[in-house]
Each structure stands twice: as C-alpha cells, then as structure tokens.
Coordinates of C-alpha atoms and ligand atoms in Angstrom, one line a residue:
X1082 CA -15.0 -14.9 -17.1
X1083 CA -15.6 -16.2 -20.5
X1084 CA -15.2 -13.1 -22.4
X1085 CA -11.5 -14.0 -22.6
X1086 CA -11.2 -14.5 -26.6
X1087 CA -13.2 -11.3 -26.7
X1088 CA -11.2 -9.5 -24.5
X1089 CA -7.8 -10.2 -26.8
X1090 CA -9.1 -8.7 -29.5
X1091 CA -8.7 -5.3 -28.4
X1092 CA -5.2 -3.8 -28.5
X1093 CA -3.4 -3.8 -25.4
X1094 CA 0.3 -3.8 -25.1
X1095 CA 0.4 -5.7 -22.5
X1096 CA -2.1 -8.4 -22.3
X1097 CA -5.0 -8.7 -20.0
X1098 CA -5.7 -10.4 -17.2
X1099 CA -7.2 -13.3 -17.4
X1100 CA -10.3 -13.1 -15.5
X1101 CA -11.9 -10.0 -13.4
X1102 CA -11.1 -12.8 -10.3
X1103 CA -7.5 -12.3 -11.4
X1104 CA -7.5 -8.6 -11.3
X1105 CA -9.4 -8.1 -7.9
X1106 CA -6.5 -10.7 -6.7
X1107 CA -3.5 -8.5 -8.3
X1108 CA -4.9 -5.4 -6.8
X1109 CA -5.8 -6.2 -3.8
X1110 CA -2.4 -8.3 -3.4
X1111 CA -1.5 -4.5 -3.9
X1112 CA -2.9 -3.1 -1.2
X1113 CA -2.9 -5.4 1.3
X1114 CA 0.8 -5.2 2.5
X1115 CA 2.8 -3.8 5.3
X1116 CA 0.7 -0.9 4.9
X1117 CA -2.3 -3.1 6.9
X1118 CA -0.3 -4.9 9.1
X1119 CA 2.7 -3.3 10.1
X1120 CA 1.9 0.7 9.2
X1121 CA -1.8 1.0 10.5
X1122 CA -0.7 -0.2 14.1
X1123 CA 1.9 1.8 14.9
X1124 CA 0.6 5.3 12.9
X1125 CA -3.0 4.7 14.5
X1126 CA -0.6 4.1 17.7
X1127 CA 1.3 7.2 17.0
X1128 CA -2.0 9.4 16.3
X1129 CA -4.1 8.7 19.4
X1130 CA -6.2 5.4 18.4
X1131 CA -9.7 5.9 18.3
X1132 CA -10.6 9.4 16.3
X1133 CA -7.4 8.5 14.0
X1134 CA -9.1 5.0 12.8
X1135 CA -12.5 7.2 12.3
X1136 CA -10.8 9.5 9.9
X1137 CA -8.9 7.5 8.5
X1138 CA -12.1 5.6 7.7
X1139 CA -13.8 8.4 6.7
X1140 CA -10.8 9.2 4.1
X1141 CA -11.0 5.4 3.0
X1142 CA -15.0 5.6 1.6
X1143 CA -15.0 9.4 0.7
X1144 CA -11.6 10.1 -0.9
X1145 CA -10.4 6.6 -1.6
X1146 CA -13.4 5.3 -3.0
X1147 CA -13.8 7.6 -6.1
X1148 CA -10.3 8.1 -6.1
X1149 CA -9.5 4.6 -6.9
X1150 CA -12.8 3.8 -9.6
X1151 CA -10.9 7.4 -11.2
X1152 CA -7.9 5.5 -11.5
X1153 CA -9.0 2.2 -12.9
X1154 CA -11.2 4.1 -15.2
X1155 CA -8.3 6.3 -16.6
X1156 CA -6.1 3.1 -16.8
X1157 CA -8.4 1.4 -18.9
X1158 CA -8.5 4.2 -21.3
X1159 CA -4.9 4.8 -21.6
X1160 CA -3.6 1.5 -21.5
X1161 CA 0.1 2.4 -21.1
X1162 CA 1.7 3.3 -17.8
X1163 CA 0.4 6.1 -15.9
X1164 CA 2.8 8.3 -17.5
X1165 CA 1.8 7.2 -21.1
X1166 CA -1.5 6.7 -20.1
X1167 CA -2.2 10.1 -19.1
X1168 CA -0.5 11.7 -22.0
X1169 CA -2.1 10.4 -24.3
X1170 CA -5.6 11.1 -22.2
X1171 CA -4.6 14.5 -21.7
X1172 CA -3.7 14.9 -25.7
X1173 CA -7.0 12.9 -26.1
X1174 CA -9.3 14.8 -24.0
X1175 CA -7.8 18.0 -23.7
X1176 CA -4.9 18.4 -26.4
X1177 CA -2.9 18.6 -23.4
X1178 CA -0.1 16.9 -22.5
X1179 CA 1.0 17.9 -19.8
X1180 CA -1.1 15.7 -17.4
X1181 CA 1.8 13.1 -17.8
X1182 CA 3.5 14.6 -14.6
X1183 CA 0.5 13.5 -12.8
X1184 CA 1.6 9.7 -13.8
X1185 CA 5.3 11.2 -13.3
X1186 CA 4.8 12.0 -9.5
X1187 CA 3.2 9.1 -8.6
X1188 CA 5.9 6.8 -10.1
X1189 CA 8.0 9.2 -8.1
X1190 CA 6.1 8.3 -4.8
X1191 CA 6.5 4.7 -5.9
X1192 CA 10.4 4.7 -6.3
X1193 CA 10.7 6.8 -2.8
X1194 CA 7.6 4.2 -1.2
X1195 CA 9.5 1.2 -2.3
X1196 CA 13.3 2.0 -1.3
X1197 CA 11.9 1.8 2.4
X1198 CA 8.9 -1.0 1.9
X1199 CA 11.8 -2.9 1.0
X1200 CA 13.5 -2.6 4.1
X1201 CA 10.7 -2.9 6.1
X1202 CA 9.9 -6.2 4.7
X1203 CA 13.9 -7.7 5.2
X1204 CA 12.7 -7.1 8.6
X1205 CA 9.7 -9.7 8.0
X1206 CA 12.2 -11.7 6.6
X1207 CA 15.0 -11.8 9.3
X1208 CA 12.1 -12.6 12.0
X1209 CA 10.9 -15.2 9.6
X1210 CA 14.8 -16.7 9.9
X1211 CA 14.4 -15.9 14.1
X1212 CA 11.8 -18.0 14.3
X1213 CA 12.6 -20.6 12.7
X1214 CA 15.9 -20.9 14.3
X1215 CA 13.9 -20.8 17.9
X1216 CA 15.0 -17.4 18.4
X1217 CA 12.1 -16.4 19.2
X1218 CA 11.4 -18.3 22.1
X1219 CA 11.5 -17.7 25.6
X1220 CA 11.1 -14.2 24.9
X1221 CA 10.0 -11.2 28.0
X1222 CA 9.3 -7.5 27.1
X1223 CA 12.9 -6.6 27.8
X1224 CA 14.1 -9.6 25.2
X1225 CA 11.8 -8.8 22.7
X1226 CA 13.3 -5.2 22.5
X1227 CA 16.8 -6.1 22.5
X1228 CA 16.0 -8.4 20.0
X1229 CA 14.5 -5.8 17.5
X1230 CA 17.2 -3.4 18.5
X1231 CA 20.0 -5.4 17.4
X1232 CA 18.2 -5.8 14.2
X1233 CA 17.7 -2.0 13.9
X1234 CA 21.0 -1.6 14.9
X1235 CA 23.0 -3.7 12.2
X1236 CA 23.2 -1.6 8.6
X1237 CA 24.8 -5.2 7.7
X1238 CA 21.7 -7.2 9.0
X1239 CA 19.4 -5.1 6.9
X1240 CA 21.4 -4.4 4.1
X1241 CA 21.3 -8.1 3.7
X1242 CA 17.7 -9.0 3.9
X1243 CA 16.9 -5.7 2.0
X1244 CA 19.1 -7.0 -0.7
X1245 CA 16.9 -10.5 -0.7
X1246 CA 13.9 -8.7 -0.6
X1247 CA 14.8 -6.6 -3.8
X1248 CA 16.1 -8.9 -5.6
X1249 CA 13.2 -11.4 -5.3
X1250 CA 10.8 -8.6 -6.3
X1251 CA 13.1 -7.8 -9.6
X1252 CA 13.6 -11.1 -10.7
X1253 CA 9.8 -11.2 -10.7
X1254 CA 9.1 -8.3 -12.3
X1255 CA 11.8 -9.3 -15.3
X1256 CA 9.6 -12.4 -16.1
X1257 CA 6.2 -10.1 -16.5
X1258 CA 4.1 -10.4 -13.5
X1259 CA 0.9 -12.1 -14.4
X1260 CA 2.0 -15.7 -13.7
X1261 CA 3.5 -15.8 -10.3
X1262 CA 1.3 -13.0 -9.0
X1263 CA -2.3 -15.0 -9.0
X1264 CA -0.5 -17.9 -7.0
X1265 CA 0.8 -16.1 -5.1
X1266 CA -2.0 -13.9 -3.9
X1267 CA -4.3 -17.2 -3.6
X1268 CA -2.1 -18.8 -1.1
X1269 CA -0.7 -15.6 0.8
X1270 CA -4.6 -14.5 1.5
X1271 CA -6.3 -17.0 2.8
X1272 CA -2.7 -18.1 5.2
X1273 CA -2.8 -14.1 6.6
X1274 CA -6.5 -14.4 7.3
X1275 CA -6.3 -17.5 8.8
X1276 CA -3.3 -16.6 11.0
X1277 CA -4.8 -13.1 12.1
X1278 CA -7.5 -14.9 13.3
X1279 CA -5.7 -17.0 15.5
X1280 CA -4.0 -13.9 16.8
X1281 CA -7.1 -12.6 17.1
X1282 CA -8.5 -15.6 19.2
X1283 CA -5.1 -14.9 21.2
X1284 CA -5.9 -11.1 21.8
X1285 CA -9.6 -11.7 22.8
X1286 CA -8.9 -14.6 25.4
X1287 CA -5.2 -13.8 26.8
X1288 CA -4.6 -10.0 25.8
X1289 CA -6.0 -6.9 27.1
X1290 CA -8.9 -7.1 24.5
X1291 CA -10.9 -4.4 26.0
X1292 CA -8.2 -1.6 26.3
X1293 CA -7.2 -2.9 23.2
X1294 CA -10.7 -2.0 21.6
X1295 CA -10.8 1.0 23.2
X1296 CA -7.8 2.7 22.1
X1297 CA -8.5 1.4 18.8
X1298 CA -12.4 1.7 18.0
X1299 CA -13.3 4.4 20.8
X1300 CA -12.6 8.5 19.3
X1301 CA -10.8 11.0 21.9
X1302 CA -10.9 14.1 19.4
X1303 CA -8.8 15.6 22.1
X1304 CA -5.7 13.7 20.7
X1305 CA -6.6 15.0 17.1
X1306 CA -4.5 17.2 15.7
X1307 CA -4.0 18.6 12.2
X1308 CA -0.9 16.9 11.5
X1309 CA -3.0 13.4 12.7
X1310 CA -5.7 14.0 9.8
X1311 CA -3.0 14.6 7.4
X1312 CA -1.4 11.2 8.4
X1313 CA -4.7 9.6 8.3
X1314 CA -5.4 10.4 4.9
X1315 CA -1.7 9.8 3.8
X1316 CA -2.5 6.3 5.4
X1317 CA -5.4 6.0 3.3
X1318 CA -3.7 6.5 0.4
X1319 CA -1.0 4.0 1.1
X1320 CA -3.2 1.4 2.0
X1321 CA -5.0 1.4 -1.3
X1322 CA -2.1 2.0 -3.0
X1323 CA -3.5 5.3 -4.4
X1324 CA -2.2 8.3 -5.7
X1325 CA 1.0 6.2 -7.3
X1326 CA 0.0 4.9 -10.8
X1327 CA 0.1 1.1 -9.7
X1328 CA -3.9 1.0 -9.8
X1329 CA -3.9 2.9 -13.3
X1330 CA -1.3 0.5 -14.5
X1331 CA -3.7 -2.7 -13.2
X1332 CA -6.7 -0.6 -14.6
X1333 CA -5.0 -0.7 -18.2
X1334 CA -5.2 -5.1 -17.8
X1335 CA -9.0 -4.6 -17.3
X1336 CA -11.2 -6.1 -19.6
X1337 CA -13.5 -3.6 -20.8
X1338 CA -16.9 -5.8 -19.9
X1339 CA -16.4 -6.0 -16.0
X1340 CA -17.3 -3.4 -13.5
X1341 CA -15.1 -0.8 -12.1
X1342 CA -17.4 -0.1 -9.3
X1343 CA -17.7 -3.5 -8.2
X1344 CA -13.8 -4.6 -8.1
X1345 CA -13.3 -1.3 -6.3
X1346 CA -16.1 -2.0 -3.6
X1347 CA -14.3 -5.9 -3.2
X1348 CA -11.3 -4.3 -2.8
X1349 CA -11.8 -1.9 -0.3
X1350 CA -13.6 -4.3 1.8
X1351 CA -11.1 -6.5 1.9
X1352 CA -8.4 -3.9 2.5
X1353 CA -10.2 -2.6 5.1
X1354 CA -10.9 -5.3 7.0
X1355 CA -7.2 -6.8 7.6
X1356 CA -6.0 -3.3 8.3
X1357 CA -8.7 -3.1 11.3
X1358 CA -8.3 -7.0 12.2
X1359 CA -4.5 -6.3 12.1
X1360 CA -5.1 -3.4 15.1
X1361 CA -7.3 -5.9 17.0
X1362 CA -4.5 -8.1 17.4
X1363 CA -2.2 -5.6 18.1
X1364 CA -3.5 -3.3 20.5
X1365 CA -4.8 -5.9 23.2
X1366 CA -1.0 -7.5 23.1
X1367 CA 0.0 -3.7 23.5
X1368 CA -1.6 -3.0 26.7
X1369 CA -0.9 -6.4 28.2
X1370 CA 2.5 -6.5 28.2
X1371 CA 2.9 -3.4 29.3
X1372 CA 4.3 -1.4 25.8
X1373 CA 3.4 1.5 24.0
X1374 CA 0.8 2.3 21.4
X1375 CA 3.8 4.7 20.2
X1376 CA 6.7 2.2 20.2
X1377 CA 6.3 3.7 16.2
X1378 CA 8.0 1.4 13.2
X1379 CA 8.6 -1.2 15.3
X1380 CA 4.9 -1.9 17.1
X1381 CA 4.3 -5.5 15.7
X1382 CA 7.8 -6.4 15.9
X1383 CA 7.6 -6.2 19.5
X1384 CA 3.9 -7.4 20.1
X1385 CA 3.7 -10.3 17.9
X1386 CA 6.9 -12.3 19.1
X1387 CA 5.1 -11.6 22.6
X1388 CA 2.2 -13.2 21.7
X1389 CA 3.3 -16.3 19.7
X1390 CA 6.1 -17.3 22.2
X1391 CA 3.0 -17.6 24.9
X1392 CA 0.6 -19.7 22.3
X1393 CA 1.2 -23.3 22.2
X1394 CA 3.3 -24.0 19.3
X1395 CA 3.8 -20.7 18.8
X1396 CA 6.8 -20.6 17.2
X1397 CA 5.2 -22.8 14.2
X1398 CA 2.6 -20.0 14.0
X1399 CA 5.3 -16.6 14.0
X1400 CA 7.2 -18.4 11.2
X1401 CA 4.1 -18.6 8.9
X1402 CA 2.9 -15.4 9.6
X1403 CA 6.1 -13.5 8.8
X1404 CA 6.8 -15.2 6.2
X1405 CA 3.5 -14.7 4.8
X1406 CA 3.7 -11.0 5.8
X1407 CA 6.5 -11.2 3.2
X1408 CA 4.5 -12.2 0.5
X1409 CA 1.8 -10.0 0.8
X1410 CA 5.1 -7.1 1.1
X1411 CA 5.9 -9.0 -2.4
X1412 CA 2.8 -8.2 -4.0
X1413 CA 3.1 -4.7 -3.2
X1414 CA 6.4 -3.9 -4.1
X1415 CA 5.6 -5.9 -7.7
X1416 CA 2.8 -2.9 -7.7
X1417 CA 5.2 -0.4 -7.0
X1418 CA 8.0 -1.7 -8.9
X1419 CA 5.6 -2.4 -12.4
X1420 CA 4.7 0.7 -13.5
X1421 CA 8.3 2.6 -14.2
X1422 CA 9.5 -0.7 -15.7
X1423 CA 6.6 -0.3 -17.7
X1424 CA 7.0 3.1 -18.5
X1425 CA 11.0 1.8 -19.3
X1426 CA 10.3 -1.1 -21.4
X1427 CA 7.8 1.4 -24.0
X1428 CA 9.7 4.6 -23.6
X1429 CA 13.3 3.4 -23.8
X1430 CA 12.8 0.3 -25.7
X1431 CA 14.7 -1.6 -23.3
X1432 CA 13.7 -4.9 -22.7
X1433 CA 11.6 -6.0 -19.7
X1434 CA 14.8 -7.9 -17.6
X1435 CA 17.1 -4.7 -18.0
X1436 CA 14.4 -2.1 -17.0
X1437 CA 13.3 -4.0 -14.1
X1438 CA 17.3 -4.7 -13.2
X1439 CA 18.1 -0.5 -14.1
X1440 CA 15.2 0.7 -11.9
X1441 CA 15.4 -2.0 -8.9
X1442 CA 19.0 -1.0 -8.8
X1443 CA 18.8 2.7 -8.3
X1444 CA 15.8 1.9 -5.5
X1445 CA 17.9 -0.6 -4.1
X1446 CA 20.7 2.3 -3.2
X1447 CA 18.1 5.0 -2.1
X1448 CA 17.3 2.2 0.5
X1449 CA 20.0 2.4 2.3
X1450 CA 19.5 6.2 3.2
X1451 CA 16.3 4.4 5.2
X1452 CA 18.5 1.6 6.5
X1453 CA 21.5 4.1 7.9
X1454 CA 18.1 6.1 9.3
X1455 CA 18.0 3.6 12.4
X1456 CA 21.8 3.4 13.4
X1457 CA 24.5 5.1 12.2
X1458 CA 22.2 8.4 10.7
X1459 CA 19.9 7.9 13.6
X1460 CA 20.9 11.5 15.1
X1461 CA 20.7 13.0 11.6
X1462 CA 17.3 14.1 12.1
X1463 CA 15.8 17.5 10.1
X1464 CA 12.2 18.7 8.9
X1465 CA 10.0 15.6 10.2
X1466 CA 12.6 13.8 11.6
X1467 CA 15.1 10.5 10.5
X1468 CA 15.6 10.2 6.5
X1469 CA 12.7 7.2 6.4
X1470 CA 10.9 9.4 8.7
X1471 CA 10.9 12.2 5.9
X1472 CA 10.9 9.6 2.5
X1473 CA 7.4 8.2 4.2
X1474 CA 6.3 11.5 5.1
X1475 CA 6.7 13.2 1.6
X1476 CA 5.5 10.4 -0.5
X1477 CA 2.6 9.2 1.7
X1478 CA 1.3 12.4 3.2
X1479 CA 2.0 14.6 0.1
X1480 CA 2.9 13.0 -3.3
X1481 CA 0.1 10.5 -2.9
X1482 CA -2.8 12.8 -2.4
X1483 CA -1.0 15.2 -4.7
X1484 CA -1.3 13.2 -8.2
X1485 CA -4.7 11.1 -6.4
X1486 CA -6.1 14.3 -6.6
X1487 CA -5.4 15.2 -10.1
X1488 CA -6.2 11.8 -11.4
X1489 CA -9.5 12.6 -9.5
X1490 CA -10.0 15.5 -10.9
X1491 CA -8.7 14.9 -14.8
X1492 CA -11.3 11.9 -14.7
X1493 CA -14.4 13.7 -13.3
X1494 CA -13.9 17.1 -15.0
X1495 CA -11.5 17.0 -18.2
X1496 CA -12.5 13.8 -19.5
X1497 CA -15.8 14.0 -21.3
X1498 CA -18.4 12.5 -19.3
X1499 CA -20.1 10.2 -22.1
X1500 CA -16.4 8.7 -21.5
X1501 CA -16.6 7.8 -18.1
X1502 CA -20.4 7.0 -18.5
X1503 CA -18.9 4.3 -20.7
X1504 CA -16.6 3.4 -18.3
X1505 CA -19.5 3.1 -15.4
X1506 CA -21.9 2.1 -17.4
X1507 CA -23.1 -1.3 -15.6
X1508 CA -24.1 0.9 -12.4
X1509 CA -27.1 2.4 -12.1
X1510 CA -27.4 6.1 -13.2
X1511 CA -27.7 7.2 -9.6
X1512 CA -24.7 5.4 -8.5
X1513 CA -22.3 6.7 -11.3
X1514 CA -24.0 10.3 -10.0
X1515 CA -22.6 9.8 -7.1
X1516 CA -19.4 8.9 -8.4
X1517 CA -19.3 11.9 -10.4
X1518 CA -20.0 13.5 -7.5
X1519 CA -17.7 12.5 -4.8
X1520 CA -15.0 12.9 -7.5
X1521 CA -15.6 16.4 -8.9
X1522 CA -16.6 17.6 -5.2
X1523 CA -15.8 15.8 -2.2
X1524 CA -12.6 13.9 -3.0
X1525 CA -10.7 17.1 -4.2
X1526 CA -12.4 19.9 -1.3
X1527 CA -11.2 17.1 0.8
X1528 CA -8.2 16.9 -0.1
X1529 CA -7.3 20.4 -0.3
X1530 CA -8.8 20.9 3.3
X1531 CA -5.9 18.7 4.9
X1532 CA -3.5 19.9 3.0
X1533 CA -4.6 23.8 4.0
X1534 CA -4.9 22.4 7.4
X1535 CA -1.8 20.8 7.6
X1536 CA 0.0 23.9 6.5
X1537 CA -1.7 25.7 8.8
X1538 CA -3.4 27.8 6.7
X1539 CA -6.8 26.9 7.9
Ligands
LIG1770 N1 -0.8 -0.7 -0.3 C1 0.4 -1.4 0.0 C2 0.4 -1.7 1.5 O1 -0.6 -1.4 2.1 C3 1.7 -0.7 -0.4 C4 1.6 -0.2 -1.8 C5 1.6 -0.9 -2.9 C6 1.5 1.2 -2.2 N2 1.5 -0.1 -4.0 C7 1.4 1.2 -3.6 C8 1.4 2.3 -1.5 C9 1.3 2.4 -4.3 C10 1.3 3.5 -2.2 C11 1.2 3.5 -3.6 O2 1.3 -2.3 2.0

C-alpha cells in the first residue's frame, strides 16, 4: 500500500491506482454487474439449472482463472489499451504486430456488450422510479407482468432511461475514472450484499427454497445441450468481464509489486459468490409464485417486485436494491466504456471529454437496435433470434472467448517466459506451473472444444 511514491516513478500514461485495495475494487466493480444478478438467473433458467451452474463453474476456475491472471499480466506490460498494449507486446515479443486485433475484437465485444447493458440497466432505473413512486405495491403474478410488459413495450420508456444511463456513464468517463469509481464501488458492495441477503432470508423462510436449490445446485445432464455449454462459458466470460480488454486496461494501472494471482483469486470469489447468492434468491421466488425459470431477460424483473411487495417495508428495500443494481451496471459499463476512449484519447489525440462523448454517442445509437428488439422489431427475428438476442449472442458466446483465448495463448506461449515469471513471480514455482499450464493447455483445448461443439463439428 505504501509503495505509492515508488510506484510513480515508472512511466505510465495513465497513472496508477492508488492502492492494490483500489484495483481489486475497480475490477471487481467490473464484474459484478447485471451479468451476476440479472444475466446468471434467467440464462441458468434458460439452460436447465443445475448441470448449467456446474459448467459454468467449471469454465469459471479452469478457463477464467488463467485467462484473467493472462490479462492482467499482459496489461501490466503493455500499459496502453489493449490495442496498444498488444501491439507493442506483439512487436516486443514477437516483432509482430499484428496481435493488436486481438485488443481490436475485444473492444469490439465491448461497444456491441455495452449498447445493450445500457438498456438493461434503464430498466433498473425505471423500476428504481416504480418503486419509489409505490408502483410497486400491491402487486400479483399477473400485475407484475403487465407491469414489465408495458416497460418492454415503450421504445419511448427505454429510450429515455437508456439515454440517463449513458449519459451518466460518459460524463464519468470524460473526468478519468479513478476518483468516482473507488466510492462508488465501496458503497455499492457492501448495500448489494447486504440487500441479497435479505432476499435471501426472504427466499429461505417464505419462497420455495428447496425447489429453488434444486433447480439451481442439483445437475440433470439430460437438459445439457451443446448450445447450453457454449452459453455457459460465454456466461463466464461475461461475468469476469473477460475476453474484452477492460481487465488488460485495469492490468496496465497495476503497480508492478502486487500479486496478479492474488487480486485474481479475490476477484473471482467475490464474483462468484453474488452470481450464485443472486440465483438463490431468485429461483425459490420462481417456483413460488408459480413463474418460469425461462421467463428469459426479464426473470428478476418479475420475481423481485414479488418478493419485496410481500416483505414488510418492502417497498423501502426494492428502491435500494435497484438502485444499487444500477451502480454496480455503472461500474461495468465505465469498464466497458474505458478502454476505446483510451485507445481514442492516445491514438487520435483527442482529448479525454470528446472521445468519451464520440464513442458513447455511436454506442448510444446501436442501442436502440436492442431497444426496438422488444416492441416494434420484436417479430424481426433471424439466426439466434431478436437483434439483442443476436448482439448478446455474438459478443458473449463468440467474440469474448475468441480474443480470451488469444490473450491466453500470446501470454503463455509468445511471450517469453522469464517475462511472465517476472510477472508471477511472488507465487510459488509450482503455482505459476500451474498457471503456465492451465494457460498453454487447458484454457485454449477448452475453448476450442465448445466452440467445435457448438458448431457441431464434434
Ligand atoms: N462483468 C460485467 C457484469 O457481469 C459486465 C462487463 C463489464 C463485461 N466489463 C465487461 C462483460 C467486459 C464482458 C466484457 O455485469
């Protein structure tokens, strides 16, 4: 914590953060987002419960795990955006630069991931205003549909809360993300936990807890399907917020003393555990009142109202929860929004307001495509369904683990392995073995097995 003075010394372009506490707070205020709350639900809904949440562990230790101490590592060594970053590794390493279309697809992923995160979280946003206003209240099964269908249903409800939501995260990221984002994460945190649990209470005492544990923690590998592993890894992916360059960008604010293995094992945990305490709510308040596990995008949107209108104060409760489910969406999108503005600000020489307002602007627009997806370009289905059906499908399940893998892969076999030894170096040699290991071998063959069996080639 004190090596601070040190730590400014070496060149950095964009200053360091100021502690490792700071770091493990800005990534994991990274990945814990929507992705935990609202996206693990209703996909683990969508893909049977049970053997889903298994893989989709299973992805988390073996591919995310070296995956993400890859990233860090290759951020800390390039020190630019992931586009920079890797060009100048690839030139470094290699004398190649072409590796900067790894950082090129992921920032890719990042622009497609964030045109619909955004209007995912205007939905957190309106149901904050609901229930605030009472709106919320009195609410049955049939009421709590109608009440997210009218939401779904209005372009002009959404466009406006989308609008909010982007415009927050811009203005933001034009004043350089490092002071806001540590408050931020230090209230938002603690608040979520602390409101999950109360759910939690809620689901264990009042809900269907058992049926909910069941569907969630017990595997029926008869509802596993190829398609299913494919969406558990994407999920994976998303959840850690690998595969996009946000983690490399963070990784290039890392002082050079503290360990990448650590952070990454904090991290994880932490992800990990609000993603599963997120379905224990959920699932119990599922059965119970009767809905479905594959009610899809709008699983907690239904089940949560339920549950707070029937708690005592309730209403107190929903309006804190949403509205911290919209600052953890904040933290997120400032990850997935950082890294082109980055990649603006040293390639275009543009200053940091303009790149951030350029960039938010064009992501803005593409959200509207996933907007229009749930009314009036609801029957414009093609390929794997609605427009957001298809944006989520091609950055999650395929640009992710596409440039995850070759970050994997560029820093376990291109990049000389006295480097990454450096990099590791606080771990014991059988440790950073393993490492090596998982991210020459396992993470890639793994990988490339979905895919192939998602194509149907194996
Ligand atoms: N991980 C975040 C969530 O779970 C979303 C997110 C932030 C993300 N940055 C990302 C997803 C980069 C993919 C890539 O809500």
């Amino acid at each position: 914590m004190d090596n601070h003075q040190d730590n400014q010394s070496r060149s950095s372009l964009h200053g360091q953060w100021s502690s490792r506490f700071t770091f493990i707070l800005a990534v994991t205020g990274s990945a814990i987002g929507l992705g935990n709350i609202w996206k693990f639900p209703y996909i683990a809904g969508e893909n049977g419960g049970g053997a889903f949440v298994l893989i989709y562990l299973i992805c988390i230790f073996v591919i995310g795990f070296p995956i993400m101490v890859s990233e860090i590592m290759l951020g800390r060594r390039g020190r630019r955006n992931p586009i920079t970053s890797m060009k100048i590794l690839g030139q470094e390493e290699q004398g190649n630069e072409a590796w900067k279309y790894v950082g090129l697809i992921g920032l890719m992923a990042g622009f497609i991931i964030l045109s619909y995160y955004s209007v995912i979280a205007g939905w957190t946003l309106h149901y904050f205003k609901l229930s605030i206003f009472g709106e919320l209240s009195n609410l049955n099964n049939d009421r709590a549909q109608s009440v997210f269908g009218e939401l779904t249903g209005s372009a002009v409800t959404q466009l406006i809360y989308h609008t909010i939501f982007m415009a927050i995260t811009i203005s933001i990221i034009a004043k350089g993300i490092k002071d806001g984002l540590e408050r931020a994460v230090k209230l938002m945190m603690p608040g979520l936990l602390f409101i999950l649990i109360i759910l939690l209470l809620y689901s264990i005492f009042q809900g269907d807890f058992m049926a909910g544990v069941n569907f969630l923690l017990k595997p029926d590998f008869s509802k596993i399907t190829s398609q299913s592993v494919l969406a558990a890894m994407g999920q994976a992916f998303f959840t850690l917020s690998l595969g996009m360059g946000c983690i490399v960008m963070y990784g290039a604010y890392l002082p050079k003393d503290e360990s990448i293995i650590g952070t990454t094992t904090a991290i994880i945990f932490c992800d990990t555990a609000i993603a599963l305490l997120a379905g224990l709510v959920i699932f119990p308040i599922v059965f119970q009142f009767g809905l479905k596990p594959t009610d899809g995008p709008g699983l907690i949107f239904l089940t949560l109202p339920l549950a707070f209108n029937e708690i005592a104060g309730g209403y107190v409760f929903a309006g804190l929860f949403f509205i911290l489910l919209a600052f953890a969406a904040i933290t997120s999108a400032l990850s997935l929004l950082e890294p082109s503005v980055a990649w603006m600000i040293e390639n275009k020489n543009y200053s940091r307001g303009k790149s951030a307002i350029i960039i938010g602007f064009s992501i803005w627009i593409l959200g509207f495509l996933s907007i229009f997806s749930f009314n009036i370009l609801s029957e414009f289905t093609f390929w794997k369904g609605t427009l957001f059906d298809n944006f989520d499908y091609l950055a999650s399940n395929i640009m992710l683990p596409l440039s995850g893998l070759l970050f994997t892969i560029f820093a376990s076999w291109v990049m000389r392995k006295d480097h990454s030894t450096e990099e590791l170096s606080d771990v014991s040699s059988s440790i950073y073995k393993l490492w090596r290991f998982s991210a020459r071998y396992i993470a890639p063959i793994g990988v490339i097995l979905v895919f192939l069996n998602a194509i149907g080639i194996i």
